[in-house]
XYZ file of C-alpha atoms in Angstrom:
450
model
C -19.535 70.034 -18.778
C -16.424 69.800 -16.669
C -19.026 70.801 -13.341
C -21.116 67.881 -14.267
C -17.930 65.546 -14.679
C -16.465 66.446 -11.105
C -19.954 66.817 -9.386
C -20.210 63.038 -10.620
C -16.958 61.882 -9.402
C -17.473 63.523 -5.910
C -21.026 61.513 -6.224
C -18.733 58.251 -6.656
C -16.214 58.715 -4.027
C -18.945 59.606 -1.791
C -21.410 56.284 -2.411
C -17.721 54.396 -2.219
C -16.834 55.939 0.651
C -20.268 54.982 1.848
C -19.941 51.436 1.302
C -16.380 50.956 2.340
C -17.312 52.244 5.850
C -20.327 49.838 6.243
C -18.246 46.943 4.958
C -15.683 48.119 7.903
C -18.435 48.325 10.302
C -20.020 44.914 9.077
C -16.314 43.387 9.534
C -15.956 44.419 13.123
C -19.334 43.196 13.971
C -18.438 40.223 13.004
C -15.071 39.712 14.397
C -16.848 41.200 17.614
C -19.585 38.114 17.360
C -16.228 35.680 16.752
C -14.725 36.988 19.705
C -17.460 36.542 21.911
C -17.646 33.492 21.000
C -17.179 30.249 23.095
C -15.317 28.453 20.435
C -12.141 28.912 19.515
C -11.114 29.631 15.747
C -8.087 30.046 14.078
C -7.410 31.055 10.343
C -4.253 29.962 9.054
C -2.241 30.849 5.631
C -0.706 28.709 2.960
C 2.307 27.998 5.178
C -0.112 27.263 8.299
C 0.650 29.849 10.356
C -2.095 31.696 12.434
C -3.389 34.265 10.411
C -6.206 35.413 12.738
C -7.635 34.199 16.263
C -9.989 35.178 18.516
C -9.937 35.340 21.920
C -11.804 31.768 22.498
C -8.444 30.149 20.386
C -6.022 31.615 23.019
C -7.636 30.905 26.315
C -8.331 27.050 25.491
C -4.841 26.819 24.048
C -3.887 28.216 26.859
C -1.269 30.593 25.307
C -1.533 34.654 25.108
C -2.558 36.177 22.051
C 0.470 37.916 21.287
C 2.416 34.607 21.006
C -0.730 32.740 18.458
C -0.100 35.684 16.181
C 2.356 34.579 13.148
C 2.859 31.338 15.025
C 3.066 27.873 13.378
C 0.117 25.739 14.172
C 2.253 23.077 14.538
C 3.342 24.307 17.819
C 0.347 24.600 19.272
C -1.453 21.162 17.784
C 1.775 18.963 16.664
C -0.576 16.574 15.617
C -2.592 18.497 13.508
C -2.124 16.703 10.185
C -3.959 13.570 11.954
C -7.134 14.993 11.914
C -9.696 13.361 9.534
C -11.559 15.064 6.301
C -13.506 18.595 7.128
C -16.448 18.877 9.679
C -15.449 16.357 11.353
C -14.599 16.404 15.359
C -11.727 14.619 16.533
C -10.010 15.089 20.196
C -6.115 15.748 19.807
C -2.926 16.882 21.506
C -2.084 20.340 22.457
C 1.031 21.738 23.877
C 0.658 25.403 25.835
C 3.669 27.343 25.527
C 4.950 25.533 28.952
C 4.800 22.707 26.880
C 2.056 21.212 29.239
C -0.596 18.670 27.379
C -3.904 18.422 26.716
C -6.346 17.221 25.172
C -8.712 19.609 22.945
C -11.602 18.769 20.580
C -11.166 20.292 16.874
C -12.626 20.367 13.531
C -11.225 21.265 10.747
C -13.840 23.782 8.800
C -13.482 23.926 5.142
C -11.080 26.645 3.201
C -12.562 29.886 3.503
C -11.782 32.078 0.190
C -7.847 31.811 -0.871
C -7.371 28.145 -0.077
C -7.306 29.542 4.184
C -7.350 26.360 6.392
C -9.945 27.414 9.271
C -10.026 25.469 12.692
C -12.491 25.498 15.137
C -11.228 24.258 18.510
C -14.722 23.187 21.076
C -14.434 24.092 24.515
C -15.177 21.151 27.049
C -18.785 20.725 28.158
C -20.221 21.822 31.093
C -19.460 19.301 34.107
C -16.507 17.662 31.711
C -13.398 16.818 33.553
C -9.637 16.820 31.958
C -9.487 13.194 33.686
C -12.883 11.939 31.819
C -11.599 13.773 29.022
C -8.237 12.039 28.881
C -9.583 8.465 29.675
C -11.833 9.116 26.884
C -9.222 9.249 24.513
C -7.713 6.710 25.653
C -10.517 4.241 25.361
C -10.576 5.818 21.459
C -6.804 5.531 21.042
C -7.055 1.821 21.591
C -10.160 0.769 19.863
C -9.206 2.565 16.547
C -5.319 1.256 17.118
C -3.988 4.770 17.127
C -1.581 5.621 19.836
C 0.313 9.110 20.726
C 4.195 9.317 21.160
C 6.703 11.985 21.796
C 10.350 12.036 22.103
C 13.185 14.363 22.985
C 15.501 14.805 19.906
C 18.773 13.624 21.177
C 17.823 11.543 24.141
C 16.736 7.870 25.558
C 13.551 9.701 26.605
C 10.503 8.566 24.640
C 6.732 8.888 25.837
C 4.413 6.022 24.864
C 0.055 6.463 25.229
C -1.084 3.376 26.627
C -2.233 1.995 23.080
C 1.089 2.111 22.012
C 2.741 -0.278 24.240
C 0.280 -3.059 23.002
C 1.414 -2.274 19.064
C 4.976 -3.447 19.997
C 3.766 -6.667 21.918
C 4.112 -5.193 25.632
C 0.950 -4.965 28.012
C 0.856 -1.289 29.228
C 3.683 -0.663 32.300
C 5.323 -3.580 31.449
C 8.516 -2.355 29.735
C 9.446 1.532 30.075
C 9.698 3.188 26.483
C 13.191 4.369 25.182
C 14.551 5.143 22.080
C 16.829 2.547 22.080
C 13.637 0.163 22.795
C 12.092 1.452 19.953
C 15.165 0.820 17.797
C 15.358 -2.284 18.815
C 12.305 -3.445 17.887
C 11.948 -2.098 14.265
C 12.843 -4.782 11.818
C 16.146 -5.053 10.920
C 15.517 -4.603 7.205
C 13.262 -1.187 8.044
C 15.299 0.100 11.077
C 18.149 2.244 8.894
C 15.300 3.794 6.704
C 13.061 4.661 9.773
C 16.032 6.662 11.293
C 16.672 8.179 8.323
C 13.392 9.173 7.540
C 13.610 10.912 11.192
C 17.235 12.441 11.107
C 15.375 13.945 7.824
C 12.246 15.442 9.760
C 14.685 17.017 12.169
C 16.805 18.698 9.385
C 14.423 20.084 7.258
C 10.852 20.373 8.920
C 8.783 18.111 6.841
C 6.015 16.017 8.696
C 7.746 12.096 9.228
C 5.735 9.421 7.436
C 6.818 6.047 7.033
C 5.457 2.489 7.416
C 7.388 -0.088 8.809
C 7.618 -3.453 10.373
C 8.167 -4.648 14.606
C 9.281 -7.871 15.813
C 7.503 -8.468 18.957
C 8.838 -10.269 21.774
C 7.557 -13.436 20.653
C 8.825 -13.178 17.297
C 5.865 -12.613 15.656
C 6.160 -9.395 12.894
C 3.559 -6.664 12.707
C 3.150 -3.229 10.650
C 2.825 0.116 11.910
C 2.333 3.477 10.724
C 4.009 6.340 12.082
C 3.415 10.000 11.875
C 5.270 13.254 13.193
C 6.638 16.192 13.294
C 9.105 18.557 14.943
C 8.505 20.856 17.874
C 11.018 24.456 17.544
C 12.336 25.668 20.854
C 12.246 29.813 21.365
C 15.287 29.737 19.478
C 13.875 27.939 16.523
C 15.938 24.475 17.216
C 13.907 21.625 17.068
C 13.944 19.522 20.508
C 11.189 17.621 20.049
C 9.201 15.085 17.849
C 5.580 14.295 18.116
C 2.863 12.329 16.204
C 0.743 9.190 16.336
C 1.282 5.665 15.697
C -1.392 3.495 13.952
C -1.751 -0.443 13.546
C -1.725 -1.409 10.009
C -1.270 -5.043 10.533
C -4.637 -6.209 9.212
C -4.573 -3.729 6.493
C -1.616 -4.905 5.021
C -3.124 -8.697 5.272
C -5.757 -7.652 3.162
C -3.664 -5.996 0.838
C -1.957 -8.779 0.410
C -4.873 -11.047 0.038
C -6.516 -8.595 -2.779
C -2.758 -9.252 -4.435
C -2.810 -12.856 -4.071
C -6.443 -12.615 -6.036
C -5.203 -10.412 -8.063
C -2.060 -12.236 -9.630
C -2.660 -16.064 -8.013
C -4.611 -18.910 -9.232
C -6.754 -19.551 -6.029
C -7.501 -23.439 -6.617
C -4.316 -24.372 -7.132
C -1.973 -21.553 -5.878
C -0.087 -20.449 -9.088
C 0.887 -17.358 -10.892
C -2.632 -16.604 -13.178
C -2.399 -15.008 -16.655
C -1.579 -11.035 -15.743
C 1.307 -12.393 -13.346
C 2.852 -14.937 -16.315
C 2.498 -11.758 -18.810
C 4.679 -9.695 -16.577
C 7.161 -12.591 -16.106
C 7.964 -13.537 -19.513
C 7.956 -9.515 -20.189
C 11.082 -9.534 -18.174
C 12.157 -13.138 -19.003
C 12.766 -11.870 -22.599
C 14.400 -8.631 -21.160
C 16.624 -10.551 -19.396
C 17.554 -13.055 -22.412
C 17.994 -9.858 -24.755
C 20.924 -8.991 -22.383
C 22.148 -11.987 -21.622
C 22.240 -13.526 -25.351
C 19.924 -16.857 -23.789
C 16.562 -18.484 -25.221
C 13.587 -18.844 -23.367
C 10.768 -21.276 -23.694
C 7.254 -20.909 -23.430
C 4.971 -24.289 -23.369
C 1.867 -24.585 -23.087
C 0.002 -27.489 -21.280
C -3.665 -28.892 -22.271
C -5.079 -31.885 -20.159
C -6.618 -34.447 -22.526
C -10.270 -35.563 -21.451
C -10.176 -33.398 -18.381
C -14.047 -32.655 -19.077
C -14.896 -36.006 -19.604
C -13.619 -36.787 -15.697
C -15.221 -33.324 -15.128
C -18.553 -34.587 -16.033
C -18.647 -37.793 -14.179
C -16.694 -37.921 -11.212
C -17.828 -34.133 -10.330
C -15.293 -30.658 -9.950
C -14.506 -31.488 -6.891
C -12.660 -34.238 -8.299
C -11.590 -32.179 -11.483
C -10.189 -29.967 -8.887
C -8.200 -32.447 -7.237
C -6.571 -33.291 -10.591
C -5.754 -29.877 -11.419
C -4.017 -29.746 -7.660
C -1.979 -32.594 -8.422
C -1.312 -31.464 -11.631
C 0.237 -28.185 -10.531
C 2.359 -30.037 -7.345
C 3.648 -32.192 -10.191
C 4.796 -29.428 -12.973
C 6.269 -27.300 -9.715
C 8.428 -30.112 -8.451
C 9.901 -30.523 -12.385
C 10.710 -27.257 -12.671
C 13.694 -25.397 -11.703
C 13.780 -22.763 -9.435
C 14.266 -20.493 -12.060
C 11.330 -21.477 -13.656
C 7.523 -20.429 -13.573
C 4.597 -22.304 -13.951
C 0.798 -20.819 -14.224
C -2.423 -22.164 -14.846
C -3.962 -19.729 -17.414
C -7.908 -21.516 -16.167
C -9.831 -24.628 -16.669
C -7.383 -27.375 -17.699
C -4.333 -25.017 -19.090
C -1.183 -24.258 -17.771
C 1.759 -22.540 -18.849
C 5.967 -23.610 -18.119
C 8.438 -20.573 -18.608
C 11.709 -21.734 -18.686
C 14.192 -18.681 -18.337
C 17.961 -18.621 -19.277
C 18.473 -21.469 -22.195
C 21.359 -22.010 -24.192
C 21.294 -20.773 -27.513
C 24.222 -22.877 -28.157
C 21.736 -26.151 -28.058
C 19.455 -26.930 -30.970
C 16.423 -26.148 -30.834
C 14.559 -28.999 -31.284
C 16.914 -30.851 -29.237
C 15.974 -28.372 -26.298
C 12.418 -28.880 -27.049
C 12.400 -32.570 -27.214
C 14.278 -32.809 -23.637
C 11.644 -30.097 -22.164
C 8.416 -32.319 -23.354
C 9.519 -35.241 -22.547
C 10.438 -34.143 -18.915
C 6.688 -32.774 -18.614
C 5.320 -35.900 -20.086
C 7.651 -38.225 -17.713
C 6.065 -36.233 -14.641
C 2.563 -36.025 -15.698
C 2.814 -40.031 -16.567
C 2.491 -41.651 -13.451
C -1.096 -42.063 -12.560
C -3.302 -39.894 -9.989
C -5.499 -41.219 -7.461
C -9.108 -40.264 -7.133
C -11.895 -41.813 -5.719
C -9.621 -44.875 -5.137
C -9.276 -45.156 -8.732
C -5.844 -44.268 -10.868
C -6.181 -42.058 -13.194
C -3.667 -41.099 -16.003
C -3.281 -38.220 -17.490
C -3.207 -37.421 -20.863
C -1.738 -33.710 -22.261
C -0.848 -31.743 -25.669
C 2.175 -29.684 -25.123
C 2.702 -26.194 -27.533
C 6.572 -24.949 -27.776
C 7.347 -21.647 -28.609
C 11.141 -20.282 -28.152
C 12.251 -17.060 -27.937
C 14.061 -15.297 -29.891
C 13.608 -18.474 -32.469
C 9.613 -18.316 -32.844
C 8.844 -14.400 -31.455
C 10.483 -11.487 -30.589
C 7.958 -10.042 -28.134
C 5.609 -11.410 -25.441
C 2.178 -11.395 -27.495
C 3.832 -13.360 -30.269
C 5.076 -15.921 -28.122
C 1.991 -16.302 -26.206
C 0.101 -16.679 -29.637
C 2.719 -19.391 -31.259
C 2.643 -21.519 -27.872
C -0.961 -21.712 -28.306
C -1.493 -22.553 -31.726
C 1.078 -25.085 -31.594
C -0.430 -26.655 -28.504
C -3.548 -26.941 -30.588
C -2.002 -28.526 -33.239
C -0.604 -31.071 -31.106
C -4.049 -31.726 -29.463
C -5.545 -32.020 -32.627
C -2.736 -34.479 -33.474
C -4.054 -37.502 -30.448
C -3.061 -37.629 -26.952
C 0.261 -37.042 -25.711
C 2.059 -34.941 -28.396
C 3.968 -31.641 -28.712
C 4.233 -29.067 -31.634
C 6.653 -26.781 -31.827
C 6.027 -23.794 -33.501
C 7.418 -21.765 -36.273
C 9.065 -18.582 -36.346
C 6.491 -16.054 -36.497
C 8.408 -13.441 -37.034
C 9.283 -14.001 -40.489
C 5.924 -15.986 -41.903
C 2.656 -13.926 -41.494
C 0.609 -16.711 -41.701
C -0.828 -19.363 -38.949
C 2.660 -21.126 -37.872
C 3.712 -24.569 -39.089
C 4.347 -26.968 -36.403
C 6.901 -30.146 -36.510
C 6.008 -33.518 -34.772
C 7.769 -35.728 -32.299
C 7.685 -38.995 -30.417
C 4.630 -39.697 -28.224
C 5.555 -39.617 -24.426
C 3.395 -41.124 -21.774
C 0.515 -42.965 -21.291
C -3.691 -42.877 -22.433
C -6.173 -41.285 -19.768
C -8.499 -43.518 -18.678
């Protein structure tokens, strides 16, 4: 029994044996195939440093193999956290360990097992020059608005692609690039954080990232993003900073268009619904702390369709415009004003008195609105009055949060519409009555729509 239990393990050690040596010879077959081949490739670890090379990697870096091994990438290709999403080619910057440039083509492969980073650097075609290959990039620099920098930690010196200079309002040539010039030109309100963010790069390692904002010559103010990193020395001190530049000018534009969709009325320019929400949210924050009141009124049109219907939207819409320059030229600055859609808008009034009564402080708000929204409105060469209901709700009177409010405000404003033209409710307190609110009258204010 015992010969039959070793003749079994020798029979095991032998087929492992077996297939450890042909997994060996399998491995240097194919690190023989990777070395004989004309593209470079470098495998990196989870702190991106060269892991393994072959010997295509070192001769178009242009760096012996003994110095790639252990190495940081990021000495070799500073700019290697530009490049785009796997399998795709990209030309970038490469520094030899003379620091001498050039310019290399590299895709970034997908993670082999472990998470491994693998790059694959292309050796220049056949008949390819470094001057074609440099005035290649250049052309690609400037039509995707992406422009290469360096500077020497410490100094005035500062290296500027040609793409650059036109990001900072300067044809190429026509100013020479310093620090200082670059300083200079970062907007005041962004220049102390983009220094910081650098001085922070050079102390601890991490890649620079930071958008910010130039004044060109002629005044005019445009963004830019701005990438980098930190080249090490032989003795480990950083000396250098390298990275690209991009135009984001007409990215933040649109940004800031989706916003104004987003939280503006586009007809007549106003907060909308979401942006009035988030203002009274922190109106009654504010009012909790500072022991005020704040009103909430909302505005119906009277026989807005029937001018709808026959005079056409384009003259509704001039109404509406009119309306809105009228109710923002009332208000104080304080204040806010949104049209909620059709014919409805909304007046926040922030920072009351809760010192005042209440329907003293109501009566004086309506009758302001009603004053302004008296005098008639031109369209079509014919005056037009216009007519409105008006729904009060007060906090911390009425509500104690935003919903409620918004819900008293409108029922009273359709209790005052239901009530004839021209009239204001103002709602009950809601907080302690669970049913629909009570609303008390006032004086008429204003004149019929025609």
């Amino acid at each position: 029994m015992n010969l039959l239990l070793l003749a079994a393990t020798v029979l095991t050690l032998v087929v492992a044996t077996c297939w450890i040596l042909r997994a060996q010879r399998q491995v240097a077959r194919f690190r023989a195939l990777l070395d004989m081949s004309p593209n470079g490739m470098l495998i990196l670890d989870a702190k991106g440093r060269i892991s393994w090379h072959n010997g295509a990697a070192a001769q178009l870096l242009d760096c012996p193999r003994t110095l790639l091994n252990g190495s940081a990438i990021s000495r070799w290709l500073p700019m290697l956290q530009t490049l785009p999403e796997p399998l795709q080619r990209q030309e970038t910057l490469a520094l030899n360990p003379h620091e001498v440039q050039q310019q290399l083509d590299v895709t970034r492969l997908p993670d082999v097992a472990g998470g491994r980073p693998v790059l694959l650097i292309h050796p220049d075609p056949v008949g390819a020059s470094s001057h074609e290959s440099m005035e290649r990039l250049k052309r690609s620099q400037y039509f995707a608005q992406i422009g290469t920098w360096d500077w020497d930690i410490g100094t005035e010196r500062l290296y500027w692609s040609e793409a650059i200079y036109n990001m900072f309002g300067y044809q190429p040539g026509e100013v020479t690039p310093s620090y200082q010039l670059f300083c200079d030109s970062v907007h005041p309100e962004d220049r102390e954080r983009v220094m910081a963010g650098e001085l922070r790069c050079i102390e601890t390692g991490q890649n620079h990232d930071e958008e910010y904002r130039v004044v060109w010559p002629d005044g005019s103010v445009h963004w830019l993003r701005e990438t980098g990193n930190v080249i090490n020395n032989a003795q480990g001190k950083p000396y250098k900073m390298m990275g690209v530049v991009r135009d984001i000018t007409e990215d933040k534009r649109s940004t800031q268009a989706l916003e104004q969709l987003a939280h503006k009325d586009p007809l007549t320019g106003l907060p909308n619904r979401l942006m009035l929400e988030r203002h009274l949210q922190q109106a009654i924050v504010t009012a909790r702390i500072q022991q005020t009141r704040v009103a909430l009124v909302f505005i119906d049109l009277n026989n807005f369709k029937h001018l709808n219907d026959q005079h056409g939207h384009a003259a509704g819409d001039q109404l509406l415009i009119a309306v809105a320059e009228r109710l923002r030229a009332v208000l104080r600055t304080s204040d806010t004003v949104a049209r909620l859609g059709g014919d409805e808008f909304v007046v926040l009034l922030e920072g009351l008195s809760l010192q005042q009564r209440l329907s003293e402080e109501a009566h004086g708000i309506c009758e302001k609105l009603f004053a302004e929204l008296a005098a008639p409105v031109l369209l079509h060469e014919r005056q037009y009055r216009i007519g409105a209901s008006l729904g009060v709700a007060v906090f911390p009177d009425h509500a104690l949060t935003r919903d409620k409010l918004i819900h008293a405000a409108d029922l009273a404003m359709y209790a005052a519409k239901r009530s004839g033209n021209n009239q204001y409710r103002v709602a009950s307190d809601l907080t302690t009555h669970a049913h629909a609110p009570t609303a008390e009258p006032s004086r008429a204010a204003g004149g019929q729509s025609e």
